[in-house]
Amino acid sequence: MRADTLHLTLVFIGDVEVVRLPELLELASKVRTPVCDIDFDRVACWRRNHIAHLGASQVPDALMELVRQLEAGLDQAGVVFDRRPYVPHVTLLRNADCTKENPASEPILWSTRDFVLVTSSLRSEGAHYQELSRWPLL
């Protein structure tokens, strides 16, 4: 992954009609959760989709509350989103060879101070993310 594409997805909502964008911006602006630090202390690889990623063995309550509030707002607005149980992770490599042993690493502390709404598109060089708006955490 390129450094400019590293991110922690909170809720994946997929394709949304442009006319619904103001509604998404409004519901995100109502989220009220505290800042938190996430200790990414695991390097792992999901064999089913060949994704090497960083994971956290302890998920902060504030992070789970942020996700819960976003999902509740999306539910109220009738916006379809990925409802799989939330597993915070940062993708490091796609098409990874998951048969190899993962190297040991030092934990990485990720400090959350805000969250963003982004749009993504695929380009020849890979994924491109464009920030649409940003909201501070408490």
PDB file of C-alpha atoms in Angstrom:
ATOM      1  CA  MET A   1       0.000   0.000   0.000  1.00  0.00           C
ATOM      2  CA  ARG A   2       1.156   3.512  -0.705  1.00  0.00           C
ATOM      3  CA  ALA A   3       1.552   5.723   2.370  1.00  0.00           C
ATOM      4  CA  ASP A   4      -1.166   8.078   1.084  1.00  0.00           C
ATOM      5  CA  THR A   5      -3.701   5.236   1.026  1.00  0.00           C
ATOM      6  CA  LEU A   6      -3.194   3.891   4.571  1.00  0.00           C
ATOM      7  CA  HIS A   7      -6.423   4.285   6.505  1.00  0.00           C
ATOM      8  CA  LEU A   8      -8.674   2.796   9.154  1.00  0.00           C
ATOM      9  CA  THR A   9     -12.159   2.210   7.761  1.00  0.00           C
ATOM     10  CA  LEU A  10     -14.929   2.874  10.275  1.00  0.00           C
ATOM     11  CA  VAL A  11     -17.954   1.966   8.136  1.00  0.00           C
ATOM     12  CA  PHE A  12     -17.856   0.901   4.489  1.00  0.00           C
ATOM     13  CA  ILE A  13     -20.908   2.222   2.652  1.00  0.00           C
ATOM     14  CA  GLY A  14     -19.978   1.545  -0.975  1.00  0.00           C
ATOM     15  CA  ASP A  15     -21.640   3.425  -3.815  1.00  0.00           C
ATOM     16  CA  VAL A  16     -23.999   6.223  -2.770  1.00  0.00           C
ATOM     17  CA  GLU A  17     -25.937   8.551  -5.024  1.00  0.00           C
ATOM     18  CA  VAL A  18     -24.405  12.031  -5.084  1.00  0.00           C
ATOM     19  CA  VAL A  19     -27.759  13.569  -4.108  1.00  0.00           C
ATOM     20  CA  ARG A  20     -27.466  11.759  -0.746  1.00  0.00           C
ATOM     21  CA  LEU A  21     -24.119  13.339   0.086  1.00  0.00           C
ATOM     22  CA  PRO A  22     -25.584  16.259   2.117  1.00  0.00           C
ATOM     23  CA  GLU A  23     -27.492  13.723   4.214  1.00  0.00           C
ATOM     24  CA  LEU A  24     -24.292  11.767   4.921  1.00  0.00           C
ATOM     25  CA  LEU A  25     -22.439  14.948   5.844  1.00  0.00           C
ATOM     26  CA  GLU A  26     -25.257  15.946   8.218  1.00  0.00           C
ATOM     27  CA  LEU A  27     -25.417  12.605  10.015  1.00  0.00           C
ATOM     28  CA  ALA A  28     -21.630  12.482  10.464  1.00  0.00           C
ATOM     29  CA  SER A  29     -21.661  15.991  11.933  1.00  0.00           C
ATOM     30  CA  LYS A  30     -23.875  14.726  14.778  1.00  0.00           C
ATOM     31  CA  VAL A  31     -21.375  12.113  15.994  1.00  0.00           C
ATOM     32  CA  ARG A  32     -20.011  12.852  19.460  1.00  0.00           C
ATOM     33  CA  THR A  33     -17.257  10.548  20.702  1.00  0.00           C
ATOM     34  CA  PRO A  34     -13.948  11.126  22.459  1.00  0.00           C
ATOM     35  CA  VAL A  35     -10.512  10.845  20.911  1.00  0.00           C
ATOM     36  CA  CYS A  36      -8.724   7.559  21.499  1.00  0.00           C
ATOM     37  CA  ASP A  37      -5.476   5.775  20.809  1.00  0.00           C
ATOM     38  CA  ILE A  38      -5.395   2.422  19.026  1.00  0.00           C
ATOM     39  CA  ASP A  39      -2.436   0.154  19.647  1.00  0.00           C
ATOM     40  CA  PHE A  40      -1.893  -1.840  16.450  1.00  0.00           C
ATOM     41  CA  ASP A  41       0.059  -4.710  17.940  1.00  0.00           C
ATOM     42  CA  ARG A  42      -0.578  -7.577  15.523  1.00  0.00           C
ATOM     43  CA  VAL A  43       0.607  -8.301  12.000  1.00  0.00           C
ATOM     44  CA  ALA A  44      -1.646 -10.834  10.313  1.00  0.00           C
ATOM     45  CA  CYS A  45      -2.833 -12.094   6.938  1.00  0.00           C
ATOM     46  CA  TRP A  46      -6.358 -13.062   5.951  1.00  0.00           C
ATOM     47  CA  ARG A  47      -5.987 -16.145   3.767  1.00  0.00           C
ATOM     48  CA  ARG A  48      -9.425 -15.908   2.163  1.00  0.00           C
ATOM     49  CA  ASN A  49      -8.701 -12.570   0.472  1.00  0.00           C
ATOM     50  CA  HIS A  50      -4.888 -12.477   0.746  1.00  0.00           C
ATOM     51  CA  ILE A  51      -4.702  -9.223   2.712  1.00  0.00           C
ATOM     52  CA  ALA A  52      -1.793  -8.551   5.066  1.00  0.00           C
ATOM     53  CA  HIS A  53      -2.831  -6.094   7.757  1.00  0.00           C
ATOM     54  CA  LEU A  54      -2.149  -4.557  11.140  1.00  0.00           C
ATOM     55  CA  GLY A  55      -4.652  -5.409  13.840  1.00  0.00           C
ATOM     56  CA  ALA A  56      -5.335  -4.449  17.433  1.00  0.00           C
ATOM     57  CA  SER A  57      -5.751  -7.026  20.176  1.00  0.00           C
ATOM     58  CA  GLN A  58      -7.570  -4.427  22.340  1.00  0.00           C
ATOM     59  CA  VAL A  59     -10.196  -2.221  20.695  1.00  0.00           C
ATOM     60  CA  PRO A  60     -10.883   1.055  22.541  1.00  0.00           C
ATOM     61  CA  ASP A  61     -14.479   1.582  23.675  1.00  0.00           C
ATOM     62  CA  ALA A  62     -14.427   5.069  22.117  1.00  0.00           C
ATOM     63  CA  LEU A  63     -13.635   3.576  18.699  1.00  0.00           C
ATOM     64  CA  MET A  64     -16.503   1.101  18.975  1.00  0.00           C
ATOM     65  CA  GLU A  65     -18.829   3.941  20.035  1.00  0.00           C
ATOM     66  CA  LEU A  66     -17.769   5.989  17.003  1.00  0.00           C
ATOM     67  CA  VAL A  67     -18.619   3.079  14.706  1.00  0.00           C
ATOM     68  CA  ARG A  68     -21.904   2.460  16.544  1.00  0.00           C
ATOM     69  CA  GLN A  69     -23.006   6.100  16.159  1.00  0.00           C
ATOM     70  CA  LEU A  70     -22.115   6.142  12.468  1.00  0.00           C
ATOM     71  CA  GLU A  71     -23.989   2.891  11.846  1.00  0.00           C
ATOM     72  CA  ALA A  72     -27.037   4.158  13.780  1.00  0.00           C
ATOM     73  CA  GLY A  73     -27.111   7.330  11.679  1.00  0.00           C
ATOM     74  CA  LEU A  74     -26.828   5.331   8.462  1.00  0.00           C
ATOM     75  CA  ASP A  75     -29.635   3.046   9.629  1.00  0.00           C
ATOM     76  CA  GLN A  76     -31.873   6.047  10.375  1.00  0.00           C
ATOM     77  CA  ALA A  77     -31.142   7.465   6.928  1.00  0.00           C
ATOM     78  CA  GLY A  78     -31.797   4.119   5.239  1.00  0.00           C
ATOM     79  CA  VAL A  79     -28.273   3.956   3.811  1.00  0.00           C
ATOM     80  CA  VAL A  80     -27.044   0.430   3.077  1.00  0.00           C
ATOM     81  CA  PHE A  81     -23.603  -0.371   4.521  1.00  0.00           C
ATOM     82  CA  ASP A  82     -21.370  -3.366   5.233  1.00  0.00           C
ATOM     83  CA  ARG A  83     -22.790  -4.926   8.406  1.00  0.00           C
ATOM     84  CA  ARG A  84     -19.996  -7.343   9.193  1.00  0.00           C
ATOM     85  CA  PRO A  85     -18.763  -7.164  12.790  1.00  0.00           C
ATOM     86  CA  TYR A  86     -16.266  -4.314  13.075  1.00  0.00           C
ATOM     87  CA  VAL A  87     -12.634  -5.422  13.062  1.00  0.00           C
ATOM     88  CA  PRO A  88     -10.281  -2.432  13.067  1.00  0.00           C
ATOM     89  CA  HIS A  89      -7.340  -3.009  10.753  1.00  0.00           C
ATOM     90  CA  VAL A  90      -4.962  -1.185   8.450  1.00  0.00           C
ATOM     91  CA  THR A  91      -4.334  -2.956   5.146  1.00  0.00           C
ATOM     92  CA  LEU A  92      -0.633  -3.260   4.374  1.00  0.00           C
ATOM     93  CA  LEU A  93      -0.581  -5.457   1.283  1.00  0.00           C
ATOM     94  CA  ARG A  94      -3.136  -6.886  -1.116  1.00  0.00           C
ATOM     95  CA  ASN A  95      -2.491 -10.202  -2.885  1.00  0.00           C
ATOM     96  CA  ALA A  96      -0.192 -11.173  -0.023  1.00  0.00           C
ATOM     97  CA  ASP A  97       1.392 -14.602   0.277  1.00  0.00           C
ATOM     98  CA  CYS A  98      -0.326 -15.699   3.479  1.00  0.00           C
ATOM     99  CA  THR A  99       1.690 -18.904   3.680  1.00  0.00           C
ATOM    100  CA  LYS A 100       4.777 -17.004   4.827  1.00  0.00           C
ATOM    101  CA  GLU A 101       5.378 -16.235   8.473  1.00  0.00           C
ATOM    102  CA  ASN A 102       4.624 -12.664   9.488  1.00  0.00           C
ATOM    103  CA  PRO A 103       7.643 -10.760  10.788  1.00  0.00           C
ATOM    104  CA  ALA A 104       7.599  -9.488  14.340  1.00  0.00           C
ATOM    105  CA  SER A 105       6.990  -5.767  14.634  1.00  0.00           C
ATOM    106  CA  GLU A 106       6.852  -3.058  17.239  1.00  0.00           C
ATOM    107  CA  PRO A 107       3.334  -1.919  18.123  1.00  0.00           C
ATOM    108  CA  ILE A 108       2.165   1.186  16.295  1.00  0.00           C
ATOM    109  CA  LEU A 109       0.127   3.706  18.263  1.00  0.00           C
ATOM    110  CA  TRP A 110      -2.544   5.363  16.097  1.00  0.00           C
ATOM    111  CA  SER A 111      -4.026   8.483  17.690  1.00  0.00           C
ATOM    112  CA  THR A 112      -7.509   9.371  16.541  1.00  0.00           C
ATOM    113  CA  ARG A 113      -8.366  13.049  16.647  1.00  0.00           C
ATOM    114  CA  ASP A 114     -10.941  13.222  13.855  1.00  0.00           C
ATOM    115  CA  PHE A 115     -12.676  11.155  11.201  1.00  0.00           C
ATOM    116  CA  VAL A 116     -13.346  11.760   7.529  1.00  0.00           C
ATOM    117  CA  LEU A 117     -15.725  10.856   4.736  1.00  0.00           C
ATOM    118  CA  VAL A 118     -13.869   9.849   1.605  1.00  0.00           C
ATOM    119  CA  THR A 119     -14.708   8.751  -1.881  1.00  0.00           C
ATOM    120  CA  SER A 120     -12.524   6.171  -3.563  1.00  0.00           C
ATOM    121  CA  SER A 121     -11.742   5.286  -7.139  1.00  0.00           C
ATOM    122  CA  LEU A 122      -9.494   2.737  -8.782  1.00  0.00           C
ATOM    123  CA  ARG A 123      -6.727   3.989 -11.020  1.00  0.00           C
ATOM    124  CA  SER A 124      -3.914   2.243 -12.852  1.00  0.00           C
ATOM    125  CA  GLU A 125      -1.584   2.927  -9.889  1.00  0.00           C
ATOM    126  CA  GLY A 126      -4.169   1.598  -7.401  1.00  0.00           C
ATOM    127  CA  ALA A 127      -6.808   3.079  -5.137  1.00  0.00           C
ATOM    128  CA  HIS A 128      -7.194   6.850  -4.879  1.00  0.00           C
ATOM    129  CA  TYR A 129      -9.009   8.466  -1.955  1.00  0.00           C
ATOM    130  CA  GLN A 130     -10.465  11.964  -1.938  1.00  0.00           C
ATOM    131  CA  GLU A 131     -11.494  13.542   1.353  1.00  0.00           C
ATOM    132  CA  LEU A 132     -14.988  15.042   1.223  1.00  0.00           C
ATOM    133  CA  SER A 133     -15.238  16.289   4.796  1.00  0.00           C
ATOM    134  CA  ARG A 134     -13.599  15.994   8.228  1.00  0.00           C
ATOM    135  CA  TRP A 135     -15.040  16.096  11.778  1.00  0.00           C
ATOM    136  CA  PRO A 136     -13.153  16.462  15.054  1.00  0.00           C
ATOM    137  CA  LEU A 137     -13.610  14.047  17.926  1.00  0.00           C
ATOM    138  CA  LEU A 138     -14.132  15.382  21.460  1.00  0.00           C
TER     139      LEU A 138
END
